Coordinates of C-alpha atoms and ligand atoms in Angstrom, one line a residue:
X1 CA -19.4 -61.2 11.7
X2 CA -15.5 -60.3 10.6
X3 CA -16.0 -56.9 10.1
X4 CA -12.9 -56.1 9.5
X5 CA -12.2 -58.5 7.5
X6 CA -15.1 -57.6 4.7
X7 CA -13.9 -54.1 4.4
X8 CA -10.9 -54.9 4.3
X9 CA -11.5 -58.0 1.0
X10 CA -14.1 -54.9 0.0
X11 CA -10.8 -52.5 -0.5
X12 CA -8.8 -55.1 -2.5
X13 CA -12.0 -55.9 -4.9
X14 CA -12.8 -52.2 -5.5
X15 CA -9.0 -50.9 -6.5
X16 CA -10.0 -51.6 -10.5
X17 CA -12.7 -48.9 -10.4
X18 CA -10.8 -46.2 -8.7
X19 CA -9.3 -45.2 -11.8
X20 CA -13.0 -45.3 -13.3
X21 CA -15.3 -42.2 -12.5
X22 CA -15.1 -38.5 -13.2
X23 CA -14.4 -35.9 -10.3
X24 CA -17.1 -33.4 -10.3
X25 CA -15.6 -30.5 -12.3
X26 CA -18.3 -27.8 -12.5
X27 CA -17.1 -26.5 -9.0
X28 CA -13.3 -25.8 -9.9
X29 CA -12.4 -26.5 -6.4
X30 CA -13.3 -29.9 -6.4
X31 CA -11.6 -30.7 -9.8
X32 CA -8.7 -30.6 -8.6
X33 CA -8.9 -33.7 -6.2
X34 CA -6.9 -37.0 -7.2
X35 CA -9.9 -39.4 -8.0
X36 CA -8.1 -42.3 -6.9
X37 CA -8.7 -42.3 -3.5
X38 CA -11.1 -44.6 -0.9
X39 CA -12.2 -44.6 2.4
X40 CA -15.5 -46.6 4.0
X41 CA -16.1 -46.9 7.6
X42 CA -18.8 -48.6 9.7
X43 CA -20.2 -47.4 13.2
X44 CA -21.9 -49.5 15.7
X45 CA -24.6 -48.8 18.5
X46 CA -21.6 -50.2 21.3
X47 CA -19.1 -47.6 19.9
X48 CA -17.1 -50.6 17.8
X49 CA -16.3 -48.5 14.2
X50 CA -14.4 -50.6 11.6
X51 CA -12.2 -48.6 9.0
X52 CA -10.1 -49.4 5.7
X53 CA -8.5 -47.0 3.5
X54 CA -8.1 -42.6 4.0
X55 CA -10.6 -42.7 6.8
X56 CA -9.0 -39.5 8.2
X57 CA -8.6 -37.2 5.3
X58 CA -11.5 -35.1 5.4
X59 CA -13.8 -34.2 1.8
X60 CA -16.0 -31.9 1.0
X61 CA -19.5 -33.6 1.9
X62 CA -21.8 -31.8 -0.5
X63 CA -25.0 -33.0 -0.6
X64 CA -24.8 -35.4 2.5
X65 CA -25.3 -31.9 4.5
X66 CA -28.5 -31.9 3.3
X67 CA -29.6 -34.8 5.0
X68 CA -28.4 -32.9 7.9
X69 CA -30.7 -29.6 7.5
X70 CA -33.3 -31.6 6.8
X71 CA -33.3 -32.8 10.4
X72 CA -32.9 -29.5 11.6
X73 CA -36.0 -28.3 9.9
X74 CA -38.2 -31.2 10.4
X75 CA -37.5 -31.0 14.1
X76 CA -38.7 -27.4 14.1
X77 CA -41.6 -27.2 11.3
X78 CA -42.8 -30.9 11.2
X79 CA -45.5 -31.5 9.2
X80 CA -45.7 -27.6 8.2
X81 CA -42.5 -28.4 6.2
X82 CA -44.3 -30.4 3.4
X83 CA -46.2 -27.5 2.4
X84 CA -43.2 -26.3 0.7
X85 CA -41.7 -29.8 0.1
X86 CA -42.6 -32.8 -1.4
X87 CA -41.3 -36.4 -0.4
X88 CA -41.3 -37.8 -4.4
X89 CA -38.2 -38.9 -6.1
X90 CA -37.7 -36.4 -8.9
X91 CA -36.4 -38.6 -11.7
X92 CA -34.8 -35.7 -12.6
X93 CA -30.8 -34.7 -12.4
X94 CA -30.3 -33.0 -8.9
X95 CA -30.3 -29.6 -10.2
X96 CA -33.1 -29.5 -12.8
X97 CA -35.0 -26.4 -13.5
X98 CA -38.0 -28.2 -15.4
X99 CA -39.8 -29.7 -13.3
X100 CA -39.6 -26.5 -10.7
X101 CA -41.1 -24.5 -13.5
X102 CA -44.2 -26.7 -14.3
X103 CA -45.1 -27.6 -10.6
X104 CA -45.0 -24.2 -9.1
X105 CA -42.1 -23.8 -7.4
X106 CA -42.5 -26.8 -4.9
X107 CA -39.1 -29.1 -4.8
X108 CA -40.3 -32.8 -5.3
X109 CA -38.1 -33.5 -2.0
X110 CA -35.2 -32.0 0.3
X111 CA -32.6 -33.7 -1.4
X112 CA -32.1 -32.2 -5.2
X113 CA -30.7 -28.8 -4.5
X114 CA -34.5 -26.8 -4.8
X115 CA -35.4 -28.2 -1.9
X116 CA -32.6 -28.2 -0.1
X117 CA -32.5 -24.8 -0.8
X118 CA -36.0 -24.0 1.2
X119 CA -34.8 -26.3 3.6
X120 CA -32.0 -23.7 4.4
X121 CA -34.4 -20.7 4.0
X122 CA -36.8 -22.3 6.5
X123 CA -33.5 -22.2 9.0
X124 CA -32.6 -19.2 8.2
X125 CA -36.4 -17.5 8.9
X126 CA -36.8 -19.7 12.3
X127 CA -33.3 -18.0 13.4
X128 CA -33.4 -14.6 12.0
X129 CA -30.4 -14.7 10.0
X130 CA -28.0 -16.7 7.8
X131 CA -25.5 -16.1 10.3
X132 CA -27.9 -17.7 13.0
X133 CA -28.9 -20.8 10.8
X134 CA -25.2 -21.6 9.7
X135 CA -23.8 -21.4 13.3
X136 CA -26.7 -24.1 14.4
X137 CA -26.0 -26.0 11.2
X138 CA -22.6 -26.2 12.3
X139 CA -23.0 -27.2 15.6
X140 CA -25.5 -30.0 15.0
X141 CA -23.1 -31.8 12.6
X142 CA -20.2 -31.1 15.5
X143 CA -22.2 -32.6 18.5
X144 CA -23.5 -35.5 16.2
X145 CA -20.1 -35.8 14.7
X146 CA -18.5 -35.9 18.0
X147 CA -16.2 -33.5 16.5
X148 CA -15.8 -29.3 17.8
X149 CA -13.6 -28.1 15.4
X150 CA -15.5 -29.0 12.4
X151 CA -15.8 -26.5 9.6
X152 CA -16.6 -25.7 6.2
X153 CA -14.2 -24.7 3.4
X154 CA -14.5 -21.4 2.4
X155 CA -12.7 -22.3 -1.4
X156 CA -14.7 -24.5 -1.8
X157 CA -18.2 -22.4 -1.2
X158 CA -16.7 -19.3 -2.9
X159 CA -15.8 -21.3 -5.8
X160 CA -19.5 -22.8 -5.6
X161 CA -20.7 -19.2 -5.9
X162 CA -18.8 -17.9 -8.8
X163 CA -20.4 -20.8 -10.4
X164 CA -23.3 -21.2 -9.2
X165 CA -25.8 -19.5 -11.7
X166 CA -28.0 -22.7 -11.8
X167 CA -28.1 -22.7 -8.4
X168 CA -29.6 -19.2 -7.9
X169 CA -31.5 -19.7 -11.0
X170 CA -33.6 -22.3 -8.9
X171 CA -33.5 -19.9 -5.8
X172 CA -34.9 -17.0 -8.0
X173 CA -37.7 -19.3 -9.5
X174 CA -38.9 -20.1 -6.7
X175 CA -38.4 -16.5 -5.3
X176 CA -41.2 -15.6 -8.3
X177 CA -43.6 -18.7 -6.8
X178 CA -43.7 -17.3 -3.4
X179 CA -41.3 -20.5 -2.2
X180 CA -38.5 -18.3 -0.6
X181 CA -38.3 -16.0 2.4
X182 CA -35.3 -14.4 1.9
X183 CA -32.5 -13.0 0.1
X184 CA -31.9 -15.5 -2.8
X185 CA -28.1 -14.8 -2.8
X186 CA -27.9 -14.9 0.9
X187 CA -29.9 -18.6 1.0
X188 CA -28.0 -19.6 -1.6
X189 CA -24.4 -18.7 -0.2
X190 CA -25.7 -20.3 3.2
X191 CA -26.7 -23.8 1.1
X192 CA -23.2 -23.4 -0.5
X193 CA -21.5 -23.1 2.8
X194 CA -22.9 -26.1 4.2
X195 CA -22.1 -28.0 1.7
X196 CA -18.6 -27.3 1.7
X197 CA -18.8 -29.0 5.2
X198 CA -15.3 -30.5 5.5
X199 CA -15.6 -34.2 7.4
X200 CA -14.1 -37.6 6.9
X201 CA -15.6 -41.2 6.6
X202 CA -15.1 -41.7 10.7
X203 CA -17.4 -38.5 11.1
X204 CA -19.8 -39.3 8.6
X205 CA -20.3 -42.4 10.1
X206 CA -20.7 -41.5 13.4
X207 CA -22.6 -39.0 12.7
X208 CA -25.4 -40.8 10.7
X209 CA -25.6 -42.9 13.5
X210 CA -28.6 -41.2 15.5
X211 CA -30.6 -41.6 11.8
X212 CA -29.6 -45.7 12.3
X213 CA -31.7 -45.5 15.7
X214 CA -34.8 -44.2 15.4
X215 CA -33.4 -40.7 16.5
X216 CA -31.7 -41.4 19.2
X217 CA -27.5 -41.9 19.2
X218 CA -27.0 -45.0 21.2
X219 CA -23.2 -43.7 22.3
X220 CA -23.8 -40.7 23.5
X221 CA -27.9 -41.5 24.5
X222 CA -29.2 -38.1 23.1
X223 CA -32.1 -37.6 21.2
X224 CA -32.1 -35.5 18.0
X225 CA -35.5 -36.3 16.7
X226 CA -38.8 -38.2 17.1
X227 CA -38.4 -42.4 15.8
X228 CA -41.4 -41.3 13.2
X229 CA -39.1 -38.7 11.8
X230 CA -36.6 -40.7 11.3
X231 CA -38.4 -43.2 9.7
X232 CA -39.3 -40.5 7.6
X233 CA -35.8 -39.3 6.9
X234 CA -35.0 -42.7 6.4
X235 CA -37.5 -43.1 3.8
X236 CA -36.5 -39.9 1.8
X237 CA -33.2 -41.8 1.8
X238 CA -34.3 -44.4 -0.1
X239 CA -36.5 -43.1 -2.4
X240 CA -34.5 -40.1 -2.8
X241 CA -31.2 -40.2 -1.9
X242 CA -29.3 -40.4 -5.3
X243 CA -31.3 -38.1 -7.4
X244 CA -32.2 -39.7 -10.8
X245 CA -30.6 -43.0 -10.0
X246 CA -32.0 -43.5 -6.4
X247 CA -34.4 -46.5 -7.9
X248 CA -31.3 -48.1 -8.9
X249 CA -29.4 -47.8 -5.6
X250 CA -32.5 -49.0 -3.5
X251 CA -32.4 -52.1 -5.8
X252 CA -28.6 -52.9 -5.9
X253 CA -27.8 -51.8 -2.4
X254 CA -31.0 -51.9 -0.5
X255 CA -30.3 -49.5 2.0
X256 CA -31.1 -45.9 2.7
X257 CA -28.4 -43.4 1.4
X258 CA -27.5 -40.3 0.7
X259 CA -24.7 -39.5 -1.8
X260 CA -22.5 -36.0 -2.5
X261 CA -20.5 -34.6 -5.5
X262 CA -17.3 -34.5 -3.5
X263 CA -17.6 -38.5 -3.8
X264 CA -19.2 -39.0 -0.1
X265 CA -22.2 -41.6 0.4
X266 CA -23.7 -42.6 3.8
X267 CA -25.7 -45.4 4.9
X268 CA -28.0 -46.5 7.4
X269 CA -29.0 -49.7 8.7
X270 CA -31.7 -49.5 10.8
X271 CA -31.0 -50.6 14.4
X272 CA -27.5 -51.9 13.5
X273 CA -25.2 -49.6 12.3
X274 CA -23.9 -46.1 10.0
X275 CA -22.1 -46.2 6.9
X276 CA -19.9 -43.6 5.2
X277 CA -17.8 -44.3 1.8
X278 CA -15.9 -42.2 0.1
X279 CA -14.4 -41.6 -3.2
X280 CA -13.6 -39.0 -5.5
X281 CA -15.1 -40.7 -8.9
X282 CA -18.4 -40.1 -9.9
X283 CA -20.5 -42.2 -12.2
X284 CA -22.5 -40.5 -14.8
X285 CA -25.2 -39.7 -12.2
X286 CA -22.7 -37.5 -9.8
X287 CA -22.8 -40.6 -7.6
X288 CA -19.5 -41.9 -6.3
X289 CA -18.9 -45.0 -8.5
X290 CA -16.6 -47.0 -6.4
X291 CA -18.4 -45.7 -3.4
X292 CA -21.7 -47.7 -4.9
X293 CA -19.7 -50.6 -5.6
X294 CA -18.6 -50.6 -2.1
X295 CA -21.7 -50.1 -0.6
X296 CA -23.5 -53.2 -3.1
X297 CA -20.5 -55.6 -2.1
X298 CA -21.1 -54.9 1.9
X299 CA -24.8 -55.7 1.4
X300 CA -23.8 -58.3 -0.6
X301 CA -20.9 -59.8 1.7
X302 CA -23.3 -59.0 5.1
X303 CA -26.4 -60.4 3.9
X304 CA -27.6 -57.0 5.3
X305 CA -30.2 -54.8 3.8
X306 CA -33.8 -53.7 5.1
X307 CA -35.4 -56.1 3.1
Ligands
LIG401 N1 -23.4 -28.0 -3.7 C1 -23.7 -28.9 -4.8 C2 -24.6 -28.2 -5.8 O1 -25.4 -27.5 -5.4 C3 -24.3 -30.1 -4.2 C4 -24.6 -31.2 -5.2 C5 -24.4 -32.6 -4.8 O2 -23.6 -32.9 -3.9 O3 -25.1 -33.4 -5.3 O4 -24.5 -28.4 -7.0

């Protein structure tokens, strides 16, 4: 298959909807990025990676870090883990009180921000301290990445925090249910500090790439987690992966995913390949709307899904 040649048509086809989309503005630092931008790239298990568009310019990753913490904490806590988090889309926007209030302080799943939010406190209890957990959060994504110097922006999470009363809302609720170990400001800075995680669509890619085989990256032949948790991951993905509109994208795209405000989504396809796409506009979910698009038309084009 031409590669290549599909991003490349895909990049032509999606220029109308750049202009389309709204940057997320309720963190000030992210309002200010020019929405019409694109990047998508493609990694493969012999190394081959296929790139069209601002593949290089690095973006704040958001909620894609969360797919990474979740490995972390699955890897340490296994099954343990799912007595503080469930594995059930939430139907609900990705920062919704509600449903927190009426089932007892137990996230539906690590990918709306309550549960990522345990997720980080289980990291940061397992190594002592926020510091700790942040430095290992860090170098994970590096080594998977394949890049040291990676970092997070510090704007960006400060500007997070000066606005993050929802945020801390959720951490103090489930503070009161007996769902948070430590200090709620603390947690909460370290969640915001991962997800300003600065990376491009090259990184993303590669580093989703363990996720598209069974645990295991095929370049560099390490193994990060068990082929059952990575099914699981996988499967949070799907079902999960786009907050209230993660039916939608398992039925357009077909694929596992995991989306971010800053206008990031990555992919897998099990046993052939990582996907990362990035653009600034959001649709009215907070999912990147060109970034979808993309992702439908390469399914589309490919004939690739996991159905
Ligand atoms: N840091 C963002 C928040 O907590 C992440 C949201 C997202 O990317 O969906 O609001």
């Amino acid at each position: 298959m031409n590669y290549q040649q599909i991003l490349d048509d895909i990049y032509t086809e999606i220029q109308p909807y750049l202009s389309k989309g709204k940057v997320a503005d309720y963190i000030p630092a992210l309002a200010e990025i020019p929405k019409e931008q694109f990047a998508m790239t493609i990694t493969l298990a012999d190394g081959r990676v296929f790139s069209v568009g601002e593949s290089k310019k690095c973006f704040s990753i958001q909620s894609i870090s969360k797919v990474f913490t979740f490995t972390l904490a699955l890897n340490i806590y296994s099954k343990e883990l799912y007595k503080r988090i469930g594995v059930e889309p939430s139907g609900n926007p990705f920062n919704s009180l509600v449903q927190l209030e009426y089932e007892r302080g137990i996230p539906r799943n690590p990918f709306i921000n309550a549960g990522a939010i345990v997720v980080t406190d289980s990291l940061i209890s397992h190594y002592g301290d926020e510091y700790k957990a942040l430095e290992v959060i860090m170098n994970f994504v590096r080594e998977i990445s394949g890049n040291e110097e990676l970092s997070f922006d510090s704007i960006v999470a400060n500007s997070e925090m000066e606005h993050g009363d929802r945020n801390r809302a959720l951490g103090h609720l489930m503070k009161s249910f007996s769902n948070l170990d430590n200090d709620v400001i603390d947690t909460v800075m370290t969640y915001f500090k991962h997800c300003a995680i600065t990376m491009n669509t090259e990184e993303l890619s590669r580093a989703m790439l363990f996720l598209a085989f069974a645990g295991t990256d095929p370049i560099s032949k390490k193994t990060f987690i068990t082929p059952r948790q990575a099914k699981r991951i996988n499967a949070v993905m799907l079902t999960c992966g786009h907050y209230d509109a993660s039916g939608e994208f398992a039925f357009h795209v077909g694929l596992p995913g995991k989306s971010g405000v800053g206008g990031g989504i990555v992919a897998t396809i099990p046993g052939k390949m990582s996907i990362a796409v990035w653009s600034p506009g959001l649709n009215k979910y907070g999912n990147s709307l060109a970034g979808t698009i993309a992702l439908e038309t390469f399914a589309t084009k490919t004939g690739l899904s996991i159905f």
